[in-house]
Structures are given as C-alpha cells and as structure tokens.
Amino acid sequence: MSPRPVLRFAPSPNGELHLGHALSALVGFDMARRFGGRFLLRIEDIDITRCREEYVTQIYEDLAWLGITWEEPVLRQSLHFTTYSAASDTLLKLGLLYPCFATRSEIAEATETRPAVTDPDGSPLYPRLHKNLPSEEIAARLTRNEPFALRLDMERALDALERMTGKRRVTFTELNETGRPETVEMDPDDWGDAILVRKDVPTSYHVAVTVDDARQGVSHVTRGRDLFAATSLHRLLQILLGLPEPIYHHHRLLTGADGLKLSKSAGDTSLTALRRQGISPQEIRRLVGLSGNA
Ligand code: GLU
C-alpha cells in the first residue's frame, strides 16, 4: 500500500495573511482532502527580525476560521536551525559552498558595470566576486570576524549533478491547473551562485524549505507560481543531499485591482480585516475563485 499523501501550507509570519494566502492554504487543504492525505502547517519564521509572534497567532486564527485543520505539532523553522546547518555542512564538505564576505554595496557596484543579467526573481545575478578568494584571505577575514554568507558554487554543483544524473538540468513533475501531471525541465544555473546560508541567519529559505519538505515527508508541494522558478534550485538541492522528490503544483496568483500580485505590504485584503467585516469563509472561497466546499 502506498503511504498517504502529505501536503502542507508554509506561511512566513512577517505580515497578515491576505486573500492570496487563503487561496494557497485552501488549494493545499482541498487537495489533501481529495487525495485522502494529511495536511501540515509549517511556520517559516527563519527571518527572525521580520517575523512576529502576533502574526503567528493570526495565522492560526485565520486558518481555523477558514475551516482548515492541520496536524499538531506545527513545525516552527526558527527552532530547527541546527538541522538546516547539518544540510549546509554536507554541501560544504562536498566542496559546493564558498564564503562570500561581499557587502551589498560592493555587489551593487560590481553589477552596475555589467550588462543586466538577472536571476528569475529579477535581482542582478551575483557577479561571483568572492568565488576564488585565496585561502589566506578567507582565514584573515574570518580572524577579523567579518560577516559572510555561504554561496552555492553553481559550476561545481552542476558538475556533481551531471555525475549523479548524467544531466546539467533538473526535471520535476508539475500538476497543472487541471490536475494533469506534466514534466518540467529547468536550468538551476539561472540562479547563479545563490546564497544558501545568509549572513544574518544560519540558513536560507531554499535550504530550510528543501530540508523540511523532505523530513516532513511532503509528497505534494503546493504553492504559488511566484515560487515556480525556485523549484529548479530545490530540485538541485534534493539531488545533492539525497532527498526524495515531491510532486509540485504551483497555483495561479491572485492579482489586485492594479493587476499586480497581492502582497502583504499592500495590506488591502488582510484575512483578519475581512473576517472582522463579517465576510463568511464561504465568501472567501468565492472571492479567490474556488468553488463550493473542498
Ligand atoms: N514561506 C513561503 C512564503 O510564505 C512559502 C514557501 C513554500 O511554500 O515553499 O512565501
């Protein structure tokens, strides 16, 4: 008998949930129910300066009000930094990470003079400033306690990927909007030497999400299309770390009246505000374009 599917909703408590989050949570919850699967809630609070406890409380209240139930205990990423460090240590030992001491302004200066090469998020591609620092310089900077990030040496990572899979690209299965599986092939090199351990916290979104989806046994990752491109990096990390491959579904995004993606900073459609205005959970389903019950 194959194990029960496991799905999850993984919000970051750095603002109030809005209609876009309601869609994301409901898409995952509905799919879990359709598949007879389990549903988990994970609080992605690695960004300890931006995440706030009151938003965590609001997440629990908003989701319960929407009729969503999840298994306890809820995983809080901020309590698991050592687990994420173990994964980045593995990559470090494989020679796939290097320290980058460059400051924001040094990176900005170096990218200013280059043609506009950007990553899928639209940020300038890191110009590999500190990729080949001599070991004496690394040692000297470490002695001076200079803060550093750990970046993925993409070239070496792709060499390792090729040795392991025979290809320098990754593939994954994406369930499209009609639920049909499609094979997607992507080039992780689009992200360049991405930061895997930040300067300010001992991990990154990419490492934490990959490690947690694996250790929580998530079989179907449902999330918005804004994270579609990041999946190439997650698949690369899964392969390098020997983690299982989930199935993905990147759902449509809701747009505001201005046609732009709804964001927490827009503050226009907070679920708490809608709830206090007396809107019903059923009405929320209709507003986000979902029909009936699950
Ligand atoms: N924590 C991420 C967010 O709130 C979602 C991560 C994911 O679903 O992979 O945007």
Coordinates of C-alpha atoms and ligand atoms in Angstrom, one line a residue:
M1 CA 0.0 0.0 0.0
S2 CA 1.4 3.4 -0.9
P3 CA 1.7 5.9 2.0
R4 CA -0.9 8.6 2.4
P5 CA -0.1 11.8 0.5
V6 CA 1.2 14.7 2.7
L7 CA 0.5 18.3 1.9
R8 CA 1.4 21.5 3.6
F9 CA 0.9 25.2 3.9
A10 CA 4.0 27.1 4.8
P11 CA 3.4 30.8 5.5
S12 CA 6.0 33.3 6.8
P13 CA 4.7 35.3 9.7
N14 CA 6.0 38.6 8.6
G15 CA 2.7 40.2 7.9
E16 CA -1.0 39.5 7.9
L17 CA -2.3 36.7 5.6
H18 CA -4.3 38.1 2.7
L19 CA -6.6 36.6 0.0
G20 CA -3.6 35.2 -1.9
H21 CA -2.6 33.1 1.2
A22 CA -6.2 32.0 1.6
L23 CA -6.1 30.6 -2.0
S24 CA -2.7 28.9 -1.3
A25 CA -3.9 27.3 2.0
L26 CA -7.2 26.2 0.5
V27 CA -5.6 24.7 -2.6
G28 CA -3.4 22.6 -0.5
F29 CA -6.1 21.6 2.0
D30 CA -8.6 20.8 -0.7
M31 CA -6.0 18.6 -2.5
A32 CA -5.1 16.8 0.7
R33 CA -8.8 16.0 1.3
R34 CA -9.3 14.9 -2.3
F35 CA -6.3 12.6 -2.1
G36 CA -7.3 11.3 1.4
G37 CA -4.0 12.8 2.6
R38 CA -2.6 14.5 5.6
F39 CA -2.3 18.3 5.9
L40 CA 0.5 20.1 7.8
L41 CA 1.1 23.7 8.7
R42 CA 4.7 24.9 8.9
I43 CA 5.6 28.3 10.2
E44 CA 8.6 29.6 8.1
D45 CA 10.0 32.1 10.6
I46 CA 13.7 31.9 9.9
D47 CA 13.8 35.7 9.3
I48 CA 13.9 36.5 13.0
T49 CA 13.9 40.2 12.6
R50 CA 10.8 40.4 10.3
C51 CA 8.7 37.6 11.8
R52 CA 6.4 38.5 14.7
E53 CA 4.6 36.3 17.2
E54 CA 1.3 38.1 16.8
Y55 CA 1.3 37.2 13.1
V56 CA 1.7 33.5 14.0
T57 CA -1.4 33.8 16.3
Q58 CA -3.3 35.4 13.5
I59 CA -2.3 32.6 11.0
Y60 CA -3.8 30.0 13.4
E61 CA -7.0 32.1 13.8
D62 CA -7.4 32.9 10.1
L63 CA -6.9 29.3 9.0
A64 CA -9.2 27.8 11.7
W65 CA -11.9 30.4 10.6
L66 CA -11.5 29.3 7.0
G67 CA -12.3 25.7 8.2
I68 CA -8.8 24.4 7.7
T69 CA -7.5 21.8 10.1
W70 CA -3.9 20.6 10.4
E71 CA -1.8 18.2 12.3
E72 CA -0.1 19.1 15.5
P73 CA 2.6 19.9 16.4
V74 CA 3.2 22.7 14.0
L75 CA 6.8 22.9 12.8
R76 CA 8.4 26.3 13.6
Q77 CA 11.5 26.7 11.5
S78 CA 13.2 29.0 13.9
L79 CA 13.6 26.1 16.3
H80 CA 15.5 24.0 13.8
F81 CA 18.5 26.0 12.7
T82 CA 20.8 23.1 13.7
T83 CA 19.0 20.8 11.3
Y84 CA 19.4 23.2 8.4
S85 CA 23.1 23.7 9.3
A86 CA 23.6 20.0 9.1
A87 CA 22.4 20.1 5.5
S88 CA 24.6 23.1 4.5
D89 CA 27.6 21.4 6.3
T90 CA 27.1 18.4 4.0
L91 CA 27.2 20.7 1.0
L92 CA 30.3 22.5 2.4
K93 CA 32.1 19.2 2.9
L94 CA 31.3 18.3 -0.7
G95 CA 33.1 21.5 -1.7
L96 CA 29.9 23.0 -3.1
L97 CA 29.7 26.2 -0.9
Y98 CA 32.1 29.1 -0.5
P99 CA 32.1 32.0 1.9
C100 CA 31.2 35.4 0.4
F101 CA 32.1 38.4 2.5
A102 CA 31.0 41.0 -0.1
T103 CA 28.7 43.8 1.2
R104 CA 25.6 44.9 -0.5
S105 CA 27.3 48.0 -1.9
E106 CA 30.3 46.0 -3.2
I107 CA 27.9 43.7 -5.0
A108 CA 25.8 46.6 -6.3
E109 CA 29.0 48.4 -7.6
A110 CA 30.2 45.2 -9.3
T111 CA 26.8 44.6 -11.0
E112 CA 26.4 48.2 -12.1
T113 CA 29.0 48.0 -14.8
R114 CA 27.8 44.6 -16.2
P115 CA 25.0 44.1 -18.7
A116 CA 21.7 43.5 -16.9
V117 CA 21.9 39.7 -16.1
T118 CA 19.2 38.9 -13.6
D119 CA 18.0 35.8 -11.7
P120 CA 14.4 34.6 -12.1
D121 CA 13.4 37.0 -9.2
G122 CA 14.8 39.9 -11.2
S123 CA 17.7 40.6 -8.9
P124 CA 21.1 41.1 -10.6
L125 CA 23.0 37.8 -10.9
Y126 CA 25.8 37.6 -8.3
P127 CA 29.0 38.5 -10.1
R128 CA 30.9 35.7 -8.3
L129 CA 33.1 38.3 -6.6
H130 CA 34.5 36.1 -3.8
K131 CA 34.3 32.8 -5.6
N132 CA 38.1 32.3 -5.8
L133 CA 39.4 34.0 -2.7
P134 CA 42.8 32.7 -1.7
S135 CA 42.6 30.6 1.5
E136 CA 44.9 33.0 3.4
E137 CA 42.5 35.8 2.6
I138 CA 39.5 33.8 3.8
A139 CA 41.4 32.9 7.0
A140 CA 42.3 36.6 7.6
R141 CA 38.8 37.8 7.1
L142 CA 37.5 35.1 9.4
T143 CA 40.0 36.1 12.1
R144 CA 38.7 39.7 11.7
N145 CA 35.1 38.3 12.3
E146 CA 33.9 39.7 9.0
P147 CA 30.3 38.5 8.4
F148 CA 29.9 36.2 5.5
A149 CA 27.2 34.3 3.6
L150 CA 27.8 30.8 2.1
R151 CA 27.0 30.7 -1.6
L152 CA 26.5 27.7 -3.8
D153 CA 29.3 27.1 -6.3
M154 CA 26.9 26.5 -9.1
E155 CA 29.5 25.3 -11.5
R156 CA 30.7 22.6 -9.2
A157 CA 27.1 21.8 -8.2
L158 CA 26.2 21.3 -11.8
D159 CA 29.3 19.1 -12.3
A160 CA 28.1 17.0 -9.3
L161 CA 24.6 16.9 -10.7
E162 CA 26.0 15.7 -14.1
R163 CA 28.0 13.0 -12.3
M164 CA 24.9 11.8 -10.5
T165 CA 22.2 12.1 -13.2
G166 CA 24.1 12.5 -16.5
K167 CA 22.5 15.9 -17.0
R168 CA 23.2 19.5 -16.0
R169 CA 19.4 20.3 -15.8
V170 CA 16.8 19.2 -13.4
T171 CA 13.3 17.9 -14.0
F172 CA 10.2 17.6 -11.8
T173 CA 6.5 16.7 -12.1
E174 CA 4.1 19.6 -12.1
L175 CA 0.4 19.1 -11.7
N176 CA -1.2 21.7 -14.0
E177 CA -4.4 23.6 -13.1
T178 CA -6.5 20.7 -14.4
G179 CA -4.5 18.2 -12.2
R180 CA -2.7 16.6 -15.1
P181 CA 0.9 15.8 -14.5
E182 CA 3.5 17.4 -16.7
T183 CA 7.3 17.0 -16.8
V184 CA 9.1 20.3 -16.4
E185 CA 12.8 20.7 -17.2
M186 CA 14.8 23.6 -15.8
D187 CA 18.3 25.0 -15.6
P188 CA 19.3 25.8 -12.0
D189 CA 22.1 27.9 -13.4
D190 CA 19.5 30.7 -13.8
W191 CA 20.1 31.4 -10.1
G192 CA 23.9 31.6 -10.3
D193 CA 25.8 31.3 -7.1
A194 CA 22.7 31.6 -4.8
I195 CA 23.0 32.3 -1.1
L196 CA 22.3 29.1 0.9
V197 CA 23.4 30.4 4.3
R198 CA 22.6 34.0 4.9
K199 CA 24.8 36.5 6.8
D200 CA 22.1 37.3 9.4
V201 CA 20.6 33.8 10.0
P202 CA 22.3 30.4 9.8
T203 CA 20.2 29.2 6.8
S204 CA 18.1 30.4 3.9
Y205 CA 14.6 29.8 2.5
H206 CA 16.0 27.4 -0.1
V207 CA 17.8 25.1 2.4
A208 CA 15.1 25.2 5.1
V209 CA 12.2 24.5 2.7
T210 CA 14.0 21.7 1.0
V211 CA 15.1 20.0 4.2
D212 CA 11.7 20.4 5.8
D213 CA 9.6 19.1 2.9
A214 CA 11.8 16.0 3.0
R215 CA 11.8 15.4 6.7
Q216 CA 8.1 16.0 7.0
G217 CA 7.5 13.5 4.2
V218 CA 5.7 16.1 2.0
S219 CA 4.7 14.3 -1.1
H220 CA 2.9 17.2 -2.9
V221 CA 4.3 20.7 -2.6
T222 CA 1.5 23.2 -3.4
R223 CA 2.4 26.9 -3.5
G224 CA 2.0 30.0 -5.8
R225 CA 3.5 30.4 -9.2
D226 CA 5.8 33.1 -7.8
L227 CA 7.9 30.1 -6.5
F228 CA 7.8 28.1 -9.7
A229 CA 11.4 29.1 -10.8
A230 CA 12.8 28.4 -7.3
T231 CA 11.9 24.8 -7.8
S232 CA 15.0 24.3 -10.0
L233 CA 17.2 25.2 -7.1
H234 CA 15.1 23.0 -4.7
R235 CA 15.4 20.0 -7.0
L236 CA 19.2 20.6 -7.3
L237 CA 19.5 20.6 -3.5
Q238 CA 17.3 17.5 -3.2
I239 CA 19.5 15.6 -5.6
L240 CA 22.8 16.8 -4.0
L241 CA 21.5 15.9 -0.5
G242 CA 19.9 12.6 -1.5
L243 CA 16.4 13.7 -0.6
P244 CA 13.2 12.4 -2.1
E245 CA 11.5 14.2 -5.0
P246 CA 8.0 15.6 -4.3
I247 CA 5.3 16.3 -6.9
Y248 CA 4.6 20.0 -7.4
H249 CA 1.6 22.2 -8.0
H250 CA 2.2 25.9 -8.5
H251 CA -1.2 27.5 -8.4
R252 CA -2.3 30.7 -10.1
L253 CA -1.7 34.0 -8.3
L254 CA -4.4 36.5 -7.4
T255 CA -3.9 40.0 -8.6
G256 CA -5.1 43.2 -7.1
A257 CA -7.2 45.9 -8.9
D258 CA -3.9 47.2 -10.3
G259 CA -3.1 43.9 -11.9
L260 CA -0.1 43.3 -9.6
K261 CA 0.4 40.3 -7.4
L262 CA -1.3 40.8 -4.0
S263 CA 1.4 41.2 -1.3
K264 CA 1.3 41.5 2.4
S265 CA 2.6 45.0 2.2
A266 CA -0.3 46.1 0.1
G267 CA -2.4 45.5 3.2
D268 CA -5.6 45.7 1.3
T269 CA -7.2 42.3 1.7
S270 CA -6.0 41.0 5.1
L271 CA -8.0 38.0 6.1
T272 CA -8.3 39.3 9.7
A273 CA -9.8 42.6 8.4
L274 CA -12.2 40.7 6.1
R275 CA -13.2 38.4 9.0
R276 CA -13.9 41.4 11.2
Q277 CA -16.0 42.9 8.5
G278 CA -18.3 39.9 8.8
I279 CA -17.4 38.2 5.5
S280 CA -18.0 34.4 5.6
P281 CA -15.4 31.8 4.9
Q282 CA -17.6 30.6 2.0
E283 CA -17.5 34.1 0.6
I284 CA -13.7 34.0 0.8
R285 CA -13.7 30.8 -1.3
R286 CA -15.8 32.6 -3.9
L287 CA -13.5 35.7 -3.8
V288 CA -10.4 33.6 -4.5
G289 CA -12.1 31.7 -7.3
L290 CA -12.7 28.3 -5.6
S291 CA -16.0 26.6 -5.9
G292 CA -18.1 25.1 -3.2
N293 CA -16.5 23.1 -0.4
A294 CA -13.3 21.1 -0.9
Ligands
GLU1 N1 7.2 30.6 3.2 C1 7.0 30.9 1.8 C2 6.1 32.1 1.7 O1 5.4 32.5 2.6 C3 6.3 29.8 1.1 C4 7.3 28.6 0.9 C5 6.8 27.5 0.1 O2 5.6 27.2 0.1 O3 7.6 26.8 -0.5 O4 6.1 32.7 0.6

